[in-house]
GROMACS .gro file of C-alpha atoms in nm:
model
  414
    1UNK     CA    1   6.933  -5.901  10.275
    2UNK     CA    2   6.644  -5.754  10.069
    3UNK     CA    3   6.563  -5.407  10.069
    4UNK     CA    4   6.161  -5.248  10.218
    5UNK     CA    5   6.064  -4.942  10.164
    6UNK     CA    6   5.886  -4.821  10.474
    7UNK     CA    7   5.713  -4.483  10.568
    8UNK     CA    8   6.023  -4.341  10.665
    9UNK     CA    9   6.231  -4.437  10.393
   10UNK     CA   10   5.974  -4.261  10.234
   11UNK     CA   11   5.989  -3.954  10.403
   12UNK     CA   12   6.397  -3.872  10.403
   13UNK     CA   13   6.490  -3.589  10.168
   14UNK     CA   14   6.776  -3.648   9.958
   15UNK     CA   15   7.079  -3.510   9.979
   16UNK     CA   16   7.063  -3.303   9.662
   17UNK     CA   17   6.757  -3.141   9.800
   18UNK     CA   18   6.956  -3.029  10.132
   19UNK     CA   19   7.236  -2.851   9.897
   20UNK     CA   20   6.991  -2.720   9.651
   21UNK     CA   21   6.796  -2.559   9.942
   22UNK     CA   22   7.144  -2.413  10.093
   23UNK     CA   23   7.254  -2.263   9.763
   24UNK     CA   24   6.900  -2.073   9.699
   25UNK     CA   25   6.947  -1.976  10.058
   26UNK     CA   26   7.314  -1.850  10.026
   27UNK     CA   27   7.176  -1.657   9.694
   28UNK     CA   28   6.931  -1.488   9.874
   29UNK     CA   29   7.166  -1.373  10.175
   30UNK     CA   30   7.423  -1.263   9.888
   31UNK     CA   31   7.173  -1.037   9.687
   32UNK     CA   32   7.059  -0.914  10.010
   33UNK     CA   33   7.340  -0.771  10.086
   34UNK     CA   34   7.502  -0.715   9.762
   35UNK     CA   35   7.177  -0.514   9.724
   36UNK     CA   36   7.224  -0.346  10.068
   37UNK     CA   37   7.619  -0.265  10.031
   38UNK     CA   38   7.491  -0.069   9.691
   39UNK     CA   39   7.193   0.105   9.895
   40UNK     CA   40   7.424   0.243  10.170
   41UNK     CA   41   7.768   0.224   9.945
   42UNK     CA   42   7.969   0.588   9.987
   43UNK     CA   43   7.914   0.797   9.681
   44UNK     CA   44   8.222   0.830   9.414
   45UNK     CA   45   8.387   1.144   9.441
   46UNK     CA   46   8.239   1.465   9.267
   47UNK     CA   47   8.471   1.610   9.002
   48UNK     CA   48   8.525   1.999   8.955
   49UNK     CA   49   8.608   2.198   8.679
   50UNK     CA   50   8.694   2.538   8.641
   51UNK     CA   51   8.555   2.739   8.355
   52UNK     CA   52   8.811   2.959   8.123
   53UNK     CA   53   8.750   3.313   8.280
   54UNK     CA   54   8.932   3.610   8.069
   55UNK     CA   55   9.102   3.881   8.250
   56UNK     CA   56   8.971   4.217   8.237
   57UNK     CA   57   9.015   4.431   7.927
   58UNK     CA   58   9.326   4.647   7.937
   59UNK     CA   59   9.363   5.033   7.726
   60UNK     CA   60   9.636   5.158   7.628
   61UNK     CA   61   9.781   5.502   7.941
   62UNK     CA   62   9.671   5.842   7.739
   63UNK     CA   63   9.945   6.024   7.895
   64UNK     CA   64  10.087   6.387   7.805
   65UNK     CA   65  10.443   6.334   7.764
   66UNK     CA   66  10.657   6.588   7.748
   67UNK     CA   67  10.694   6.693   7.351
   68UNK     CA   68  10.948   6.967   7.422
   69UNK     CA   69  11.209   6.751   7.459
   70UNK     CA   70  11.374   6.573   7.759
   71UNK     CA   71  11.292   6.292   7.936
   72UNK     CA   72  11.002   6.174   8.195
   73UNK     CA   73  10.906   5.926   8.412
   74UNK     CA   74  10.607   5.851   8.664
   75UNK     CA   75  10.459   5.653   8.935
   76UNK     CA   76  10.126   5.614   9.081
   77UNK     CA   77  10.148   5.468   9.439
   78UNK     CA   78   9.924   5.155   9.531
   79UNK     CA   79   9.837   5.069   9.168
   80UNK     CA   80   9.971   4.814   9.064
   81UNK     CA   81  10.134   4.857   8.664
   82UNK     CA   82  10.116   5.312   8.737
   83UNK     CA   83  10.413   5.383   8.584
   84UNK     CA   84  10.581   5.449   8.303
   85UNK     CA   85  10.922   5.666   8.123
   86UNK     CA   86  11.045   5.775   7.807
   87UNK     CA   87  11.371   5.639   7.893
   88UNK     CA   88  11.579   5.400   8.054
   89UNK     CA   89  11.931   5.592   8.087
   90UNK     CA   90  12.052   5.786   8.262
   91UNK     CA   91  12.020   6.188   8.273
   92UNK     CA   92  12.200   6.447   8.497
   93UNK     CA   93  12.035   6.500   8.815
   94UNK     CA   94  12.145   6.829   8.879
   95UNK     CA   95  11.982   7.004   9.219
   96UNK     CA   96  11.744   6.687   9.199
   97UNK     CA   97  12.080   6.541   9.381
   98UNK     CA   98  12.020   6.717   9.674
   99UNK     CA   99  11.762   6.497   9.810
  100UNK     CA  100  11.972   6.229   9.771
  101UNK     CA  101  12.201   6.440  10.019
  102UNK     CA  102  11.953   6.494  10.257
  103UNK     CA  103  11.859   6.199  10.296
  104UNK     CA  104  12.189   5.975  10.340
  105UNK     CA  105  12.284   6.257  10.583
  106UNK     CA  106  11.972   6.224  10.799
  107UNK     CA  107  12.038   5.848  10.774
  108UNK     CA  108  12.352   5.875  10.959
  109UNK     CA  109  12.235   6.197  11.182
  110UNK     CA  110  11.836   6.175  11.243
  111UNK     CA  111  11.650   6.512  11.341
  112UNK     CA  112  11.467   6.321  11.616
  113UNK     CA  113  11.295   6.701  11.694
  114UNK     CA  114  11.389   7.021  11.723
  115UNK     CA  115  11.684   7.213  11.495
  116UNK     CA  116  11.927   6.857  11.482
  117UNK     CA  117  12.312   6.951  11.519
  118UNK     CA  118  12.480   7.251  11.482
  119UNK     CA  119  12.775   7.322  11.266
  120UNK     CA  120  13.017   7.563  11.298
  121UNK     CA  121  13.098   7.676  10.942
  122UNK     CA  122  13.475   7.717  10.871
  123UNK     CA  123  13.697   7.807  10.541
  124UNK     CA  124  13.587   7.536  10.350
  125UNK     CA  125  13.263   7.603  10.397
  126UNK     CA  126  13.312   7.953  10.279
  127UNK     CA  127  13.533   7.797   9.996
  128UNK     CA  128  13.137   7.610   9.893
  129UNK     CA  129  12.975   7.916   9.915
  130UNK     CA  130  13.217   8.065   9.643
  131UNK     CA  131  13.177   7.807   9.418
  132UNK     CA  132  12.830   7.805   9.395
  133UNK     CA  133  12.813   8.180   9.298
  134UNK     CA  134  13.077   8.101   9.043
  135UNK     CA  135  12.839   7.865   8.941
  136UNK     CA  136  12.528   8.077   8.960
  137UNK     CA  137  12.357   7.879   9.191
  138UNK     CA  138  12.152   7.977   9.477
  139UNK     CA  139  12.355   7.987   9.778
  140UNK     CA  140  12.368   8.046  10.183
  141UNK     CA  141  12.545   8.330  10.307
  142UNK     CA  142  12.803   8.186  10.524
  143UNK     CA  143  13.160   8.313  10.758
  144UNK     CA  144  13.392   8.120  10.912
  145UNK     CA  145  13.325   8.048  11.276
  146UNK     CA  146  12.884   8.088  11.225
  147UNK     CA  147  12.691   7.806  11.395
  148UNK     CA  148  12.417   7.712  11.143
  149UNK     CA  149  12.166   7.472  11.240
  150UNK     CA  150  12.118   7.073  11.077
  151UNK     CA  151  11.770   7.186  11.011
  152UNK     CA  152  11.856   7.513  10.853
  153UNK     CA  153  12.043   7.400  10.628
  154UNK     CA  154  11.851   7.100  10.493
  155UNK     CA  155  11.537   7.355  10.478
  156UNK     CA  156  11.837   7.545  10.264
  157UNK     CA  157  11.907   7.304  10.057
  158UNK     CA  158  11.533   7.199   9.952
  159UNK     CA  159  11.349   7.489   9.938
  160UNK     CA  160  11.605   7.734   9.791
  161UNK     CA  161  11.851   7.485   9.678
  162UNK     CA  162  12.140   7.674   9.813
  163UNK     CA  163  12.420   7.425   9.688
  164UNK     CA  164  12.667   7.521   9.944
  165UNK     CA  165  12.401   7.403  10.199
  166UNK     CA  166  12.398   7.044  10.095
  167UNK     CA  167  12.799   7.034  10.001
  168UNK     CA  168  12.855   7.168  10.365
  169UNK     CA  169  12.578   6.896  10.546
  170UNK     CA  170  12.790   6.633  10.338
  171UNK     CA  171  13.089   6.683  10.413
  172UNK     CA  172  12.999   6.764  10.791
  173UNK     CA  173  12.809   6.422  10.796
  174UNK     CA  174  13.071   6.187  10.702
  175UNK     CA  175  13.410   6.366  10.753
  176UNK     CA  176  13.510   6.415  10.408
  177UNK     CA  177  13.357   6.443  10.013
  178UNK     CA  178  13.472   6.123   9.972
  179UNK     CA  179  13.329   5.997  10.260
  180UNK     CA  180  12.961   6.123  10.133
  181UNK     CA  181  13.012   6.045   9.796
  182UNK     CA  182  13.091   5.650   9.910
  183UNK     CA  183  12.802   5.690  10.157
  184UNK     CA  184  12.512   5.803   9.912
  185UNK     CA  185  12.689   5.557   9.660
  186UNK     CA  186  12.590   5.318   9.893
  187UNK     CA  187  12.286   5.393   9.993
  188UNK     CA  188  12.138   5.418   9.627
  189UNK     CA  189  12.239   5.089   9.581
  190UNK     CA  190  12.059   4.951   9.842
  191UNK     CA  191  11.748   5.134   9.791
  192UNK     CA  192  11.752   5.000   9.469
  193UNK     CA  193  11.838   5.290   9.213
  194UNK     CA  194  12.082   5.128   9.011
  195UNK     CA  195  12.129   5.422   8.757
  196UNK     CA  196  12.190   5.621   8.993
  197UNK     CA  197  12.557   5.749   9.039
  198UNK     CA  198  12.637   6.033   9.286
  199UNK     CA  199  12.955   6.270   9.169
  200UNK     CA  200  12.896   6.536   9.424
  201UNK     CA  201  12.596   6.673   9.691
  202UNK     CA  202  12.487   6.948   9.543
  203UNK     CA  203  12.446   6.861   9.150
  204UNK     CA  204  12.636   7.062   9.001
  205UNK     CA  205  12.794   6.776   8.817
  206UNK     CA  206  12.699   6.621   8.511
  207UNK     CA  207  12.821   6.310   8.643
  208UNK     CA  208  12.571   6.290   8.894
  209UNK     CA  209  12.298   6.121   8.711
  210UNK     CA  210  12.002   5.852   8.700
  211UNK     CA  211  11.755   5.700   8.514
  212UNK     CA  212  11.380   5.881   8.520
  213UNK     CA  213  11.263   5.589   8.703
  214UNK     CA  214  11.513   5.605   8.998
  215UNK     CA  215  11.447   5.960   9.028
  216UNK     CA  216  11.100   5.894   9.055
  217UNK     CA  217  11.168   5.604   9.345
  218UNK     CA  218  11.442   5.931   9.491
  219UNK     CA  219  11.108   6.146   9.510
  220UNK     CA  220  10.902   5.893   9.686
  221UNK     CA  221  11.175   5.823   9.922
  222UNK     CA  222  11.225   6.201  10.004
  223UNK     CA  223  10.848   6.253  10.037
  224UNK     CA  224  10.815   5.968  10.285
  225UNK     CA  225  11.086   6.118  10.485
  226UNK     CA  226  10.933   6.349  10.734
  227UNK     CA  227  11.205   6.642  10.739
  228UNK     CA  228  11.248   6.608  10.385
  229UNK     CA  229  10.892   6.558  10.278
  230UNK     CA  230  10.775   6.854  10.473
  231UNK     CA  231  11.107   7.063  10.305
  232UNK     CA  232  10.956   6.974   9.943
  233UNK     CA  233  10.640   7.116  10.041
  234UNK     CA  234  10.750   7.438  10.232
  235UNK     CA  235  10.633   7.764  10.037
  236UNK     CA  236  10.903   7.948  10.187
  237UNK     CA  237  11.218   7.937  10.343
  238UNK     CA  238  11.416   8.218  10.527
  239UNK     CA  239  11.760   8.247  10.473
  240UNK     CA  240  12.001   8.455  10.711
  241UNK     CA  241  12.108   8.775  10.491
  242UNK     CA  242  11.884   8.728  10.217
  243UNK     CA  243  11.563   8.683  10.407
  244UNK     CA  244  11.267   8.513  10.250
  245UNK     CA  245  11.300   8.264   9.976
  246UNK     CA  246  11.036   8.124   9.777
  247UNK     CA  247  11.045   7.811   9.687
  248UNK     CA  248  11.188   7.711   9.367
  249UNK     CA  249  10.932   7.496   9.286
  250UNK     CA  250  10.660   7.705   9.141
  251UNK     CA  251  10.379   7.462   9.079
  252UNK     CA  252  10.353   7.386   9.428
  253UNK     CA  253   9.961   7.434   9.560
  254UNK     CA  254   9.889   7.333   9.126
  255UNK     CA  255   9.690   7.026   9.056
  256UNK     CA  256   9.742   6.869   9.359
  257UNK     CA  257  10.130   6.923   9.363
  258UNK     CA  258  10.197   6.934   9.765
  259UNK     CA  259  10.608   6.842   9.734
  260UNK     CA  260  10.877   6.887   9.485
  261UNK     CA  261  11.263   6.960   9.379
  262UNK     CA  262  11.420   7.171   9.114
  263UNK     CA  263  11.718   7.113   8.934
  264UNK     CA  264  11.907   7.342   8.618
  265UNK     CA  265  12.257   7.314   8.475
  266UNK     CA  266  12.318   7.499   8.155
  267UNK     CA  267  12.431   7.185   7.939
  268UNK     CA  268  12.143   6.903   8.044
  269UNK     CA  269  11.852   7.172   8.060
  270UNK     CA  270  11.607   7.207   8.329
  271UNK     CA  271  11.417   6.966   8.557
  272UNK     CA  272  11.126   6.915   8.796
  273UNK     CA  273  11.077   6.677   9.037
  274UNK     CA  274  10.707   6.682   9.227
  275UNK     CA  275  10.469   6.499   9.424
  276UNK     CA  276  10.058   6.572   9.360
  277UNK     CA  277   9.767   6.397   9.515
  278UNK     CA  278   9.463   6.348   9.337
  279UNK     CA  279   9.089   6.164   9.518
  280UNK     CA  280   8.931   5.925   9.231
  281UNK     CA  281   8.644   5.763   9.313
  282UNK     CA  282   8.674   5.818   9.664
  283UNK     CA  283   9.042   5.728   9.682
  284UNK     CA  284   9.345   5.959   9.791
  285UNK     CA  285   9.643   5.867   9.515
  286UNK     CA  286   9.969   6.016   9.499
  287UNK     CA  287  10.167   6.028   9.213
  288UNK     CA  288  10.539   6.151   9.199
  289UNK     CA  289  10.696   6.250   8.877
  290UNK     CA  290  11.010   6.365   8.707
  291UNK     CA  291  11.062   6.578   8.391
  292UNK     CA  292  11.417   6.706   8.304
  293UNK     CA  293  11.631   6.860   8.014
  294UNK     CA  294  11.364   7.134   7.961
  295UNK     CA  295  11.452   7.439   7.774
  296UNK     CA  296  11.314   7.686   7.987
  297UNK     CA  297  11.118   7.725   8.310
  298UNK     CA  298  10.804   7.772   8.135
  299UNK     CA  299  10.852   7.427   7.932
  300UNK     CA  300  10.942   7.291   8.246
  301UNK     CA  301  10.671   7.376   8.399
  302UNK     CA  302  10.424   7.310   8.142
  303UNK     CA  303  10.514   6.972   8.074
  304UNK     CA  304  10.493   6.842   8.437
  305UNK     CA  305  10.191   7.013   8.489
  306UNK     CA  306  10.032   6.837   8.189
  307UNK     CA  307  10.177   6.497   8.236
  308UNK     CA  308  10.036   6.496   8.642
  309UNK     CA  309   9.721   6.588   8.502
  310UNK     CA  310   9.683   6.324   8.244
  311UNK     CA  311   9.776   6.064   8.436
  312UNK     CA  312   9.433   6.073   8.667
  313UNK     CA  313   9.173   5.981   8.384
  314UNK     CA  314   9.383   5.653   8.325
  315UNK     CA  315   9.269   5.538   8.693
  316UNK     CA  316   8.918   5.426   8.637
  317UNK     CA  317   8.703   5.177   8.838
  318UNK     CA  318   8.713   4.858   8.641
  319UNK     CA  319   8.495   4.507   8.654
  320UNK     CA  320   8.709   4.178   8.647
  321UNK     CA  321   8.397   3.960   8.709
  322UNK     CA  322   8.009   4.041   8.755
  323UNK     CA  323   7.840   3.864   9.014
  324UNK     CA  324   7.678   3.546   8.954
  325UNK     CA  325   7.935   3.431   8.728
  326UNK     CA  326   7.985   3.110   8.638
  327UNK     CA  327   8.320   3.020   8.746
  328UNK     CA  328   8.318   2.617   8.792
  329UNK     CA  329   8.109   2.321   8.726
  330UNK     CA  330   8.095   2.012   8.979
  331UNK     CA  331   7.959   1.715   8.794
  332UNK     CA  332   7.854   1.367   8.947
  333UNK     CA  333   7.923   1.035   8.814
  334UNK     CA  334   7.520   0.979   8.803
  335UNK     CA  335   7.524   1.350   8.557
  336UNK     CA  336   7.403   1.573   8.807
  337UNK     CA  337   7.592   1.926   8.779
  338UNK     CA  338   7.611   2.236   9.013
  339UNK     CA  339   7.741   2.558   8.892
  340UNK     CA  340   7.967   2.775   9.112
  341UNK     CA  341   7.862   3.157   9.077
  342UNK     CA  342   8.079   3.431   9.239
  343UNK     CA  343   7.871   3.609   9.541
  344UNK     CA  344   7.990   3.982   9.461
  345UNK     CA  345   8.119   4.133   9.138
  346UNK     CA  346   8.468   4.170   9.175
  347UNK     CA  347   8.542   4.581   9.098
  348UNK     CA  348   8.839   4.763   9.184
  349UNK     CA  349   9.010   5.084   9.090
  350UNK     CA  350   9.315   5.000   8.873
  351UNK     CA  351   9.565   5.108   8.637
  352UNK     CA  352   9.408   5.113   8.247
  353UNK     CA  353   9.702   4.873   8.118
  354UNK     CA  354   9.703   4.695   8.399
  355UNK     CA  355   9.612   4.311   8.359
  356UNK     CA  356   9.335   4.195   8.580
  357UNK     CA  357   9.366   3.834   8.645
  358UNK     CA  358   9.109   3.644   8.825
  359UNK     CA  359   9.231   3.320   9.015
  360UNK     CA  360   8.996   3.106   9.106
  361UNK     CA  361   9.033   2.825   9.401
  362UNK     CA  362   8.710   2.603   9.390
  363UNK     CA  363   8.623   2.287   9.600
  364UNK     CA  364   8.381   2.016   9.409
  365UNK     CA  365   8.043   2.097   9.583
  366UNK     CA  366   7.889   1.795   9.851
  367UNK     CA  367   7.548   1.597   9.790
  368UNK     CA  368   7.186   1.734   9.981
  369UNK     CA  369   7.062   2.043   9.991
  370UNK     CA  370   7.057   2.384   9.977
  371UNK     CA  371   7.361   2.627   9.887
  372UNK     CA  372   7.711   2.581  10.008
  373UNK     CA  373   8.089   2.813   9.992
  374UNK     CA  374   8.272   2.629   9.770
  375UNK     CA  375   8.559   2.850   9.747
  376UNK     CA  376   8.683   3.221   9.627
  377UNK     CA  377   8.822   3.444   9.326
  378UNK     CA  378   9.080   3.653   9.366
  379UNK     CA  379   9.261   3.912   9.168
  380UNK     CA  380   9.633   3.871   9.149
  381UNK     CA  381   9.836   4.131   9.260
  382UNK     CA  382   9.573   4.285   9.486
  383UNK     CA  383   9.330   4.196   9.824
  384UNK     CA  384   9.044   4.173   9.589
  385UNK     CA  385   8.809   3.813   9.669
  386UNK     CA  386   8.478   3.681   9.651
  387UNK     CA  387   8.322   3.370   9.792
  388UNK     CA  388   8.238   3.140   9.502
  389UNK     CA  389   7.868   2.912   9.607
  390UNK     CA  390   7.720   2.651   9.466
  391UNK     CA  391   7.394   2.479   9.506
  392UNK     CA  392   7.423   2.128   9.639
  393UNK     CA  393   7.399   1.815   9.449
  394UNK     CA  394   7.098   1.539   9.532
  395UNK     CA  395   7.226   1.220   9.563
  396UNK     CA  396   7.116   0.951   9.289
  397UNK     CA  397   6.814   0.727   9.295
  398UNK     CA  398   6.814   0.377   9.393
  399UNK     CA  399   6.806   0.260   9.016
  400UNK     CA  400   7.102   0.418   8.976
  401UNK     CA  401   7.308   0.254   9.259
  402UNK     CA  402   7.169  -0.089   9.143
  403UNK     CA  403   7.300  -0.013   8.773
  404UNK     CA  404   7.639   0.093   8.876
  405UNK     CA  405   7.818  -0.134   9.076
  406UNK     CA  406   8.138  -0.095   8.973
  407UNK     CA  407   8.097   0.267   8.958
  408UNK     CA  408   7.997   0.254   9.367
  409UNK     CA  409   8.297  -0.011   9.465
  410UNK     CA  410   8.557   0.203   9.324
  411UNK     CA  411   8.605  -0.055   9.010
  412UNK     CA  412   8.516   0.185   8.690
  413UNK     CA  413   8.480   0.526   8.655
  414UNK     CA  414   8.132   0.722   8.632
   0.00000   0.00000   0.00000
């Protein structure tokens, strides 16, 4: 059979033509939307970086220690890194010992109001009141079978450290000496004073002793204590047969001094225990500090006096961060940055040596526009924060999409 060719022989496409056309078609549907998965592709993740921030500059405490001798220690309440001693053993208490007395006893027997409990002094209390004027220490004229009053006698015991007071609260509060003695052994312990040792409850002993330091946490305990505190800062106390007594402590109403204890024995010298409240910048502080082994009353005195004093001017009002500081960078994988500032300079009153360390906790910042929180800086060891804000960064161009694939699908990095 021979072969025509006829018009619509003519006319059929070949079959090449068909699958050429299909592939240019299926080209032009895959750049389409290759094209439009790059267009509307979510953006690669913006990275953060915090910048190196310093901590605040620290000085070295000016402080007036005591330079007749002795030892001395110090707090500042509420600042962080306020305190400081020129020793870490142990020293005799002496009368200092009767807050610790005073305040195990009102432990186990609280003066919920009024005058407390009231003992009926017998021959051993009598027996106290001759050894402490053996001892030539102040004392509370007592006879067998005289009711006394709990409060009397801790007023006795603080103000004019009558040492028979405190011996005869002691043993009255737990039975025995030995009873006390394991009592405020205990409680030390658990209030953490880990010098501390308690020998008897009135300090006459050199073996009741403590560290600077734990006398200093002693005095804030006792100044917390509302019976006790408000003992400490009595002027006065009146004492059945000798009438009024002064208070040992005479720096009270100096300086800011509103509390404090006394405390002699011939061999370790003389201490001073107080409390004083100073306002710096606007700010009520209390300190409470210790001196002991003083010569005389007048070194006593002078060195506590001069150590409170000195320690105000090492409070100051210090700047761990100006606002607007640069405290992160967010940059995109298409090189756009945004720099975190802080809102608010970060001040605080502090310490002088006390480290200042800002912490910051920064979020990468989002794509559009405007200003968004990104995060804070804080201060560690105090409530001090900022918000940290960043402007927003625009998204990239469509040239940029189109030239980084890989970048958008999550297959290289930026």
């Amino acid at each position: 059979m021979s072969r025509y060719v006829t018009a619509a022989t003519q006319r059929r496409t070949p079959a090449w033509v068909h699958l050429l056309r299909a592939l240019v078609v299926l080209a032009l549907v895959a750049i389409v939307g290759g094209v439009a998965a790059l267009v509307f592709a979510p953006l690669p993740a913006i990275a953060s970086e915090d910048e190196p921030l310093p901590p605040s500059p620290v000085a070295e405490p000016q402080l007036a220690w005591p330079t007749t001798g002795g030892t001395a220690a110090f707090t500042i309440e509420g600042l962080d890194g306020a305190a400081g001693a020129t020793t870490d053993a142990a020293v005799p208490m002496a009368s200092i010992t009767k807050l610790v007395t005073m305040l195990v006893v009102l432990e186990a027997h609280p003066i919920d109001g009024g005058e407390g409990a009231t003992l009926t002094m017998d021959a051993e209390d009598v027996g106290y009141m001759q050894t402490a004027f053996d001892e030539a220490a102040p004392y509370y004229p007592v006879r067998t079978g005289q009711t006394v009053s709990q409060a009397d006698l801790v007023e006795a015991s603080v103000v004019a450290s009558s040492a028979n007071a405190a011996m005869s609260l002691a043993r009255w509060g737990f039975g025995s000496m030995d009873g006390f003695l394991a009592a405020a052994n205990d409680w030390s312990q658990r209030n953490g004073m880990s010098t501390m040792v308690v020998a008897d409850a009135a300090g006459l002993s050199l073996d009741s002793v403590a560290s600077p330091a734990d006398m200093v946490r002693l005095g804030q305990l006792a100044v917390a204590d509302p019976i006790v505190g408000a003992a400490m800062g009595a002027p006065a106390v009146t004492v059945p047969g000798l009438g009024v007594q002064p208070n040992t402590n005479p720096l009270l109403g100096s300086a800011g001094i509103d509390a404090g204890k006394t405390g002699a024995l011939f061999v370790s010298g003389r201490n001073l225990l107080v409390s004083a409240t100073s306002t710096v910048e606007g700010r009520t502080l209390r300190a409470v500090v210790v001196v002991t082994g003083q010569v005389t009353a007048d070194d006593r005195d002078a060195a506590t006096l001069a150590l409170v004093e000195s320690l105000w001017q090492n409070v100051q009002t210090r700047e761990v961060l100006p606002a607007g500081t640069v405290v992160a960078t967010s940059t995109a994988p298409w090189g756009a940055t945004s720099e975190a500032t802080t809102d608010t300079a970060l001040t605080t009153l502090a310490w002088v040596a006390q480290p200042l360390e800002p912490r910051v906790e920064v979020d990468a910042v989002g794509t559009g526009v405007g200003t968004s929180t990104v995060g804070s800086v804080s201060v560690a060891g105090t409530d001090l924060t900022t918000a940290v804000s960043a402007p927003r960064i625009r998204e990239p161009d469509l040239l940029w999409r189109l030239s980084n694939p890989f970048v958008l699908l999550g297959l290289a990095e930026g």
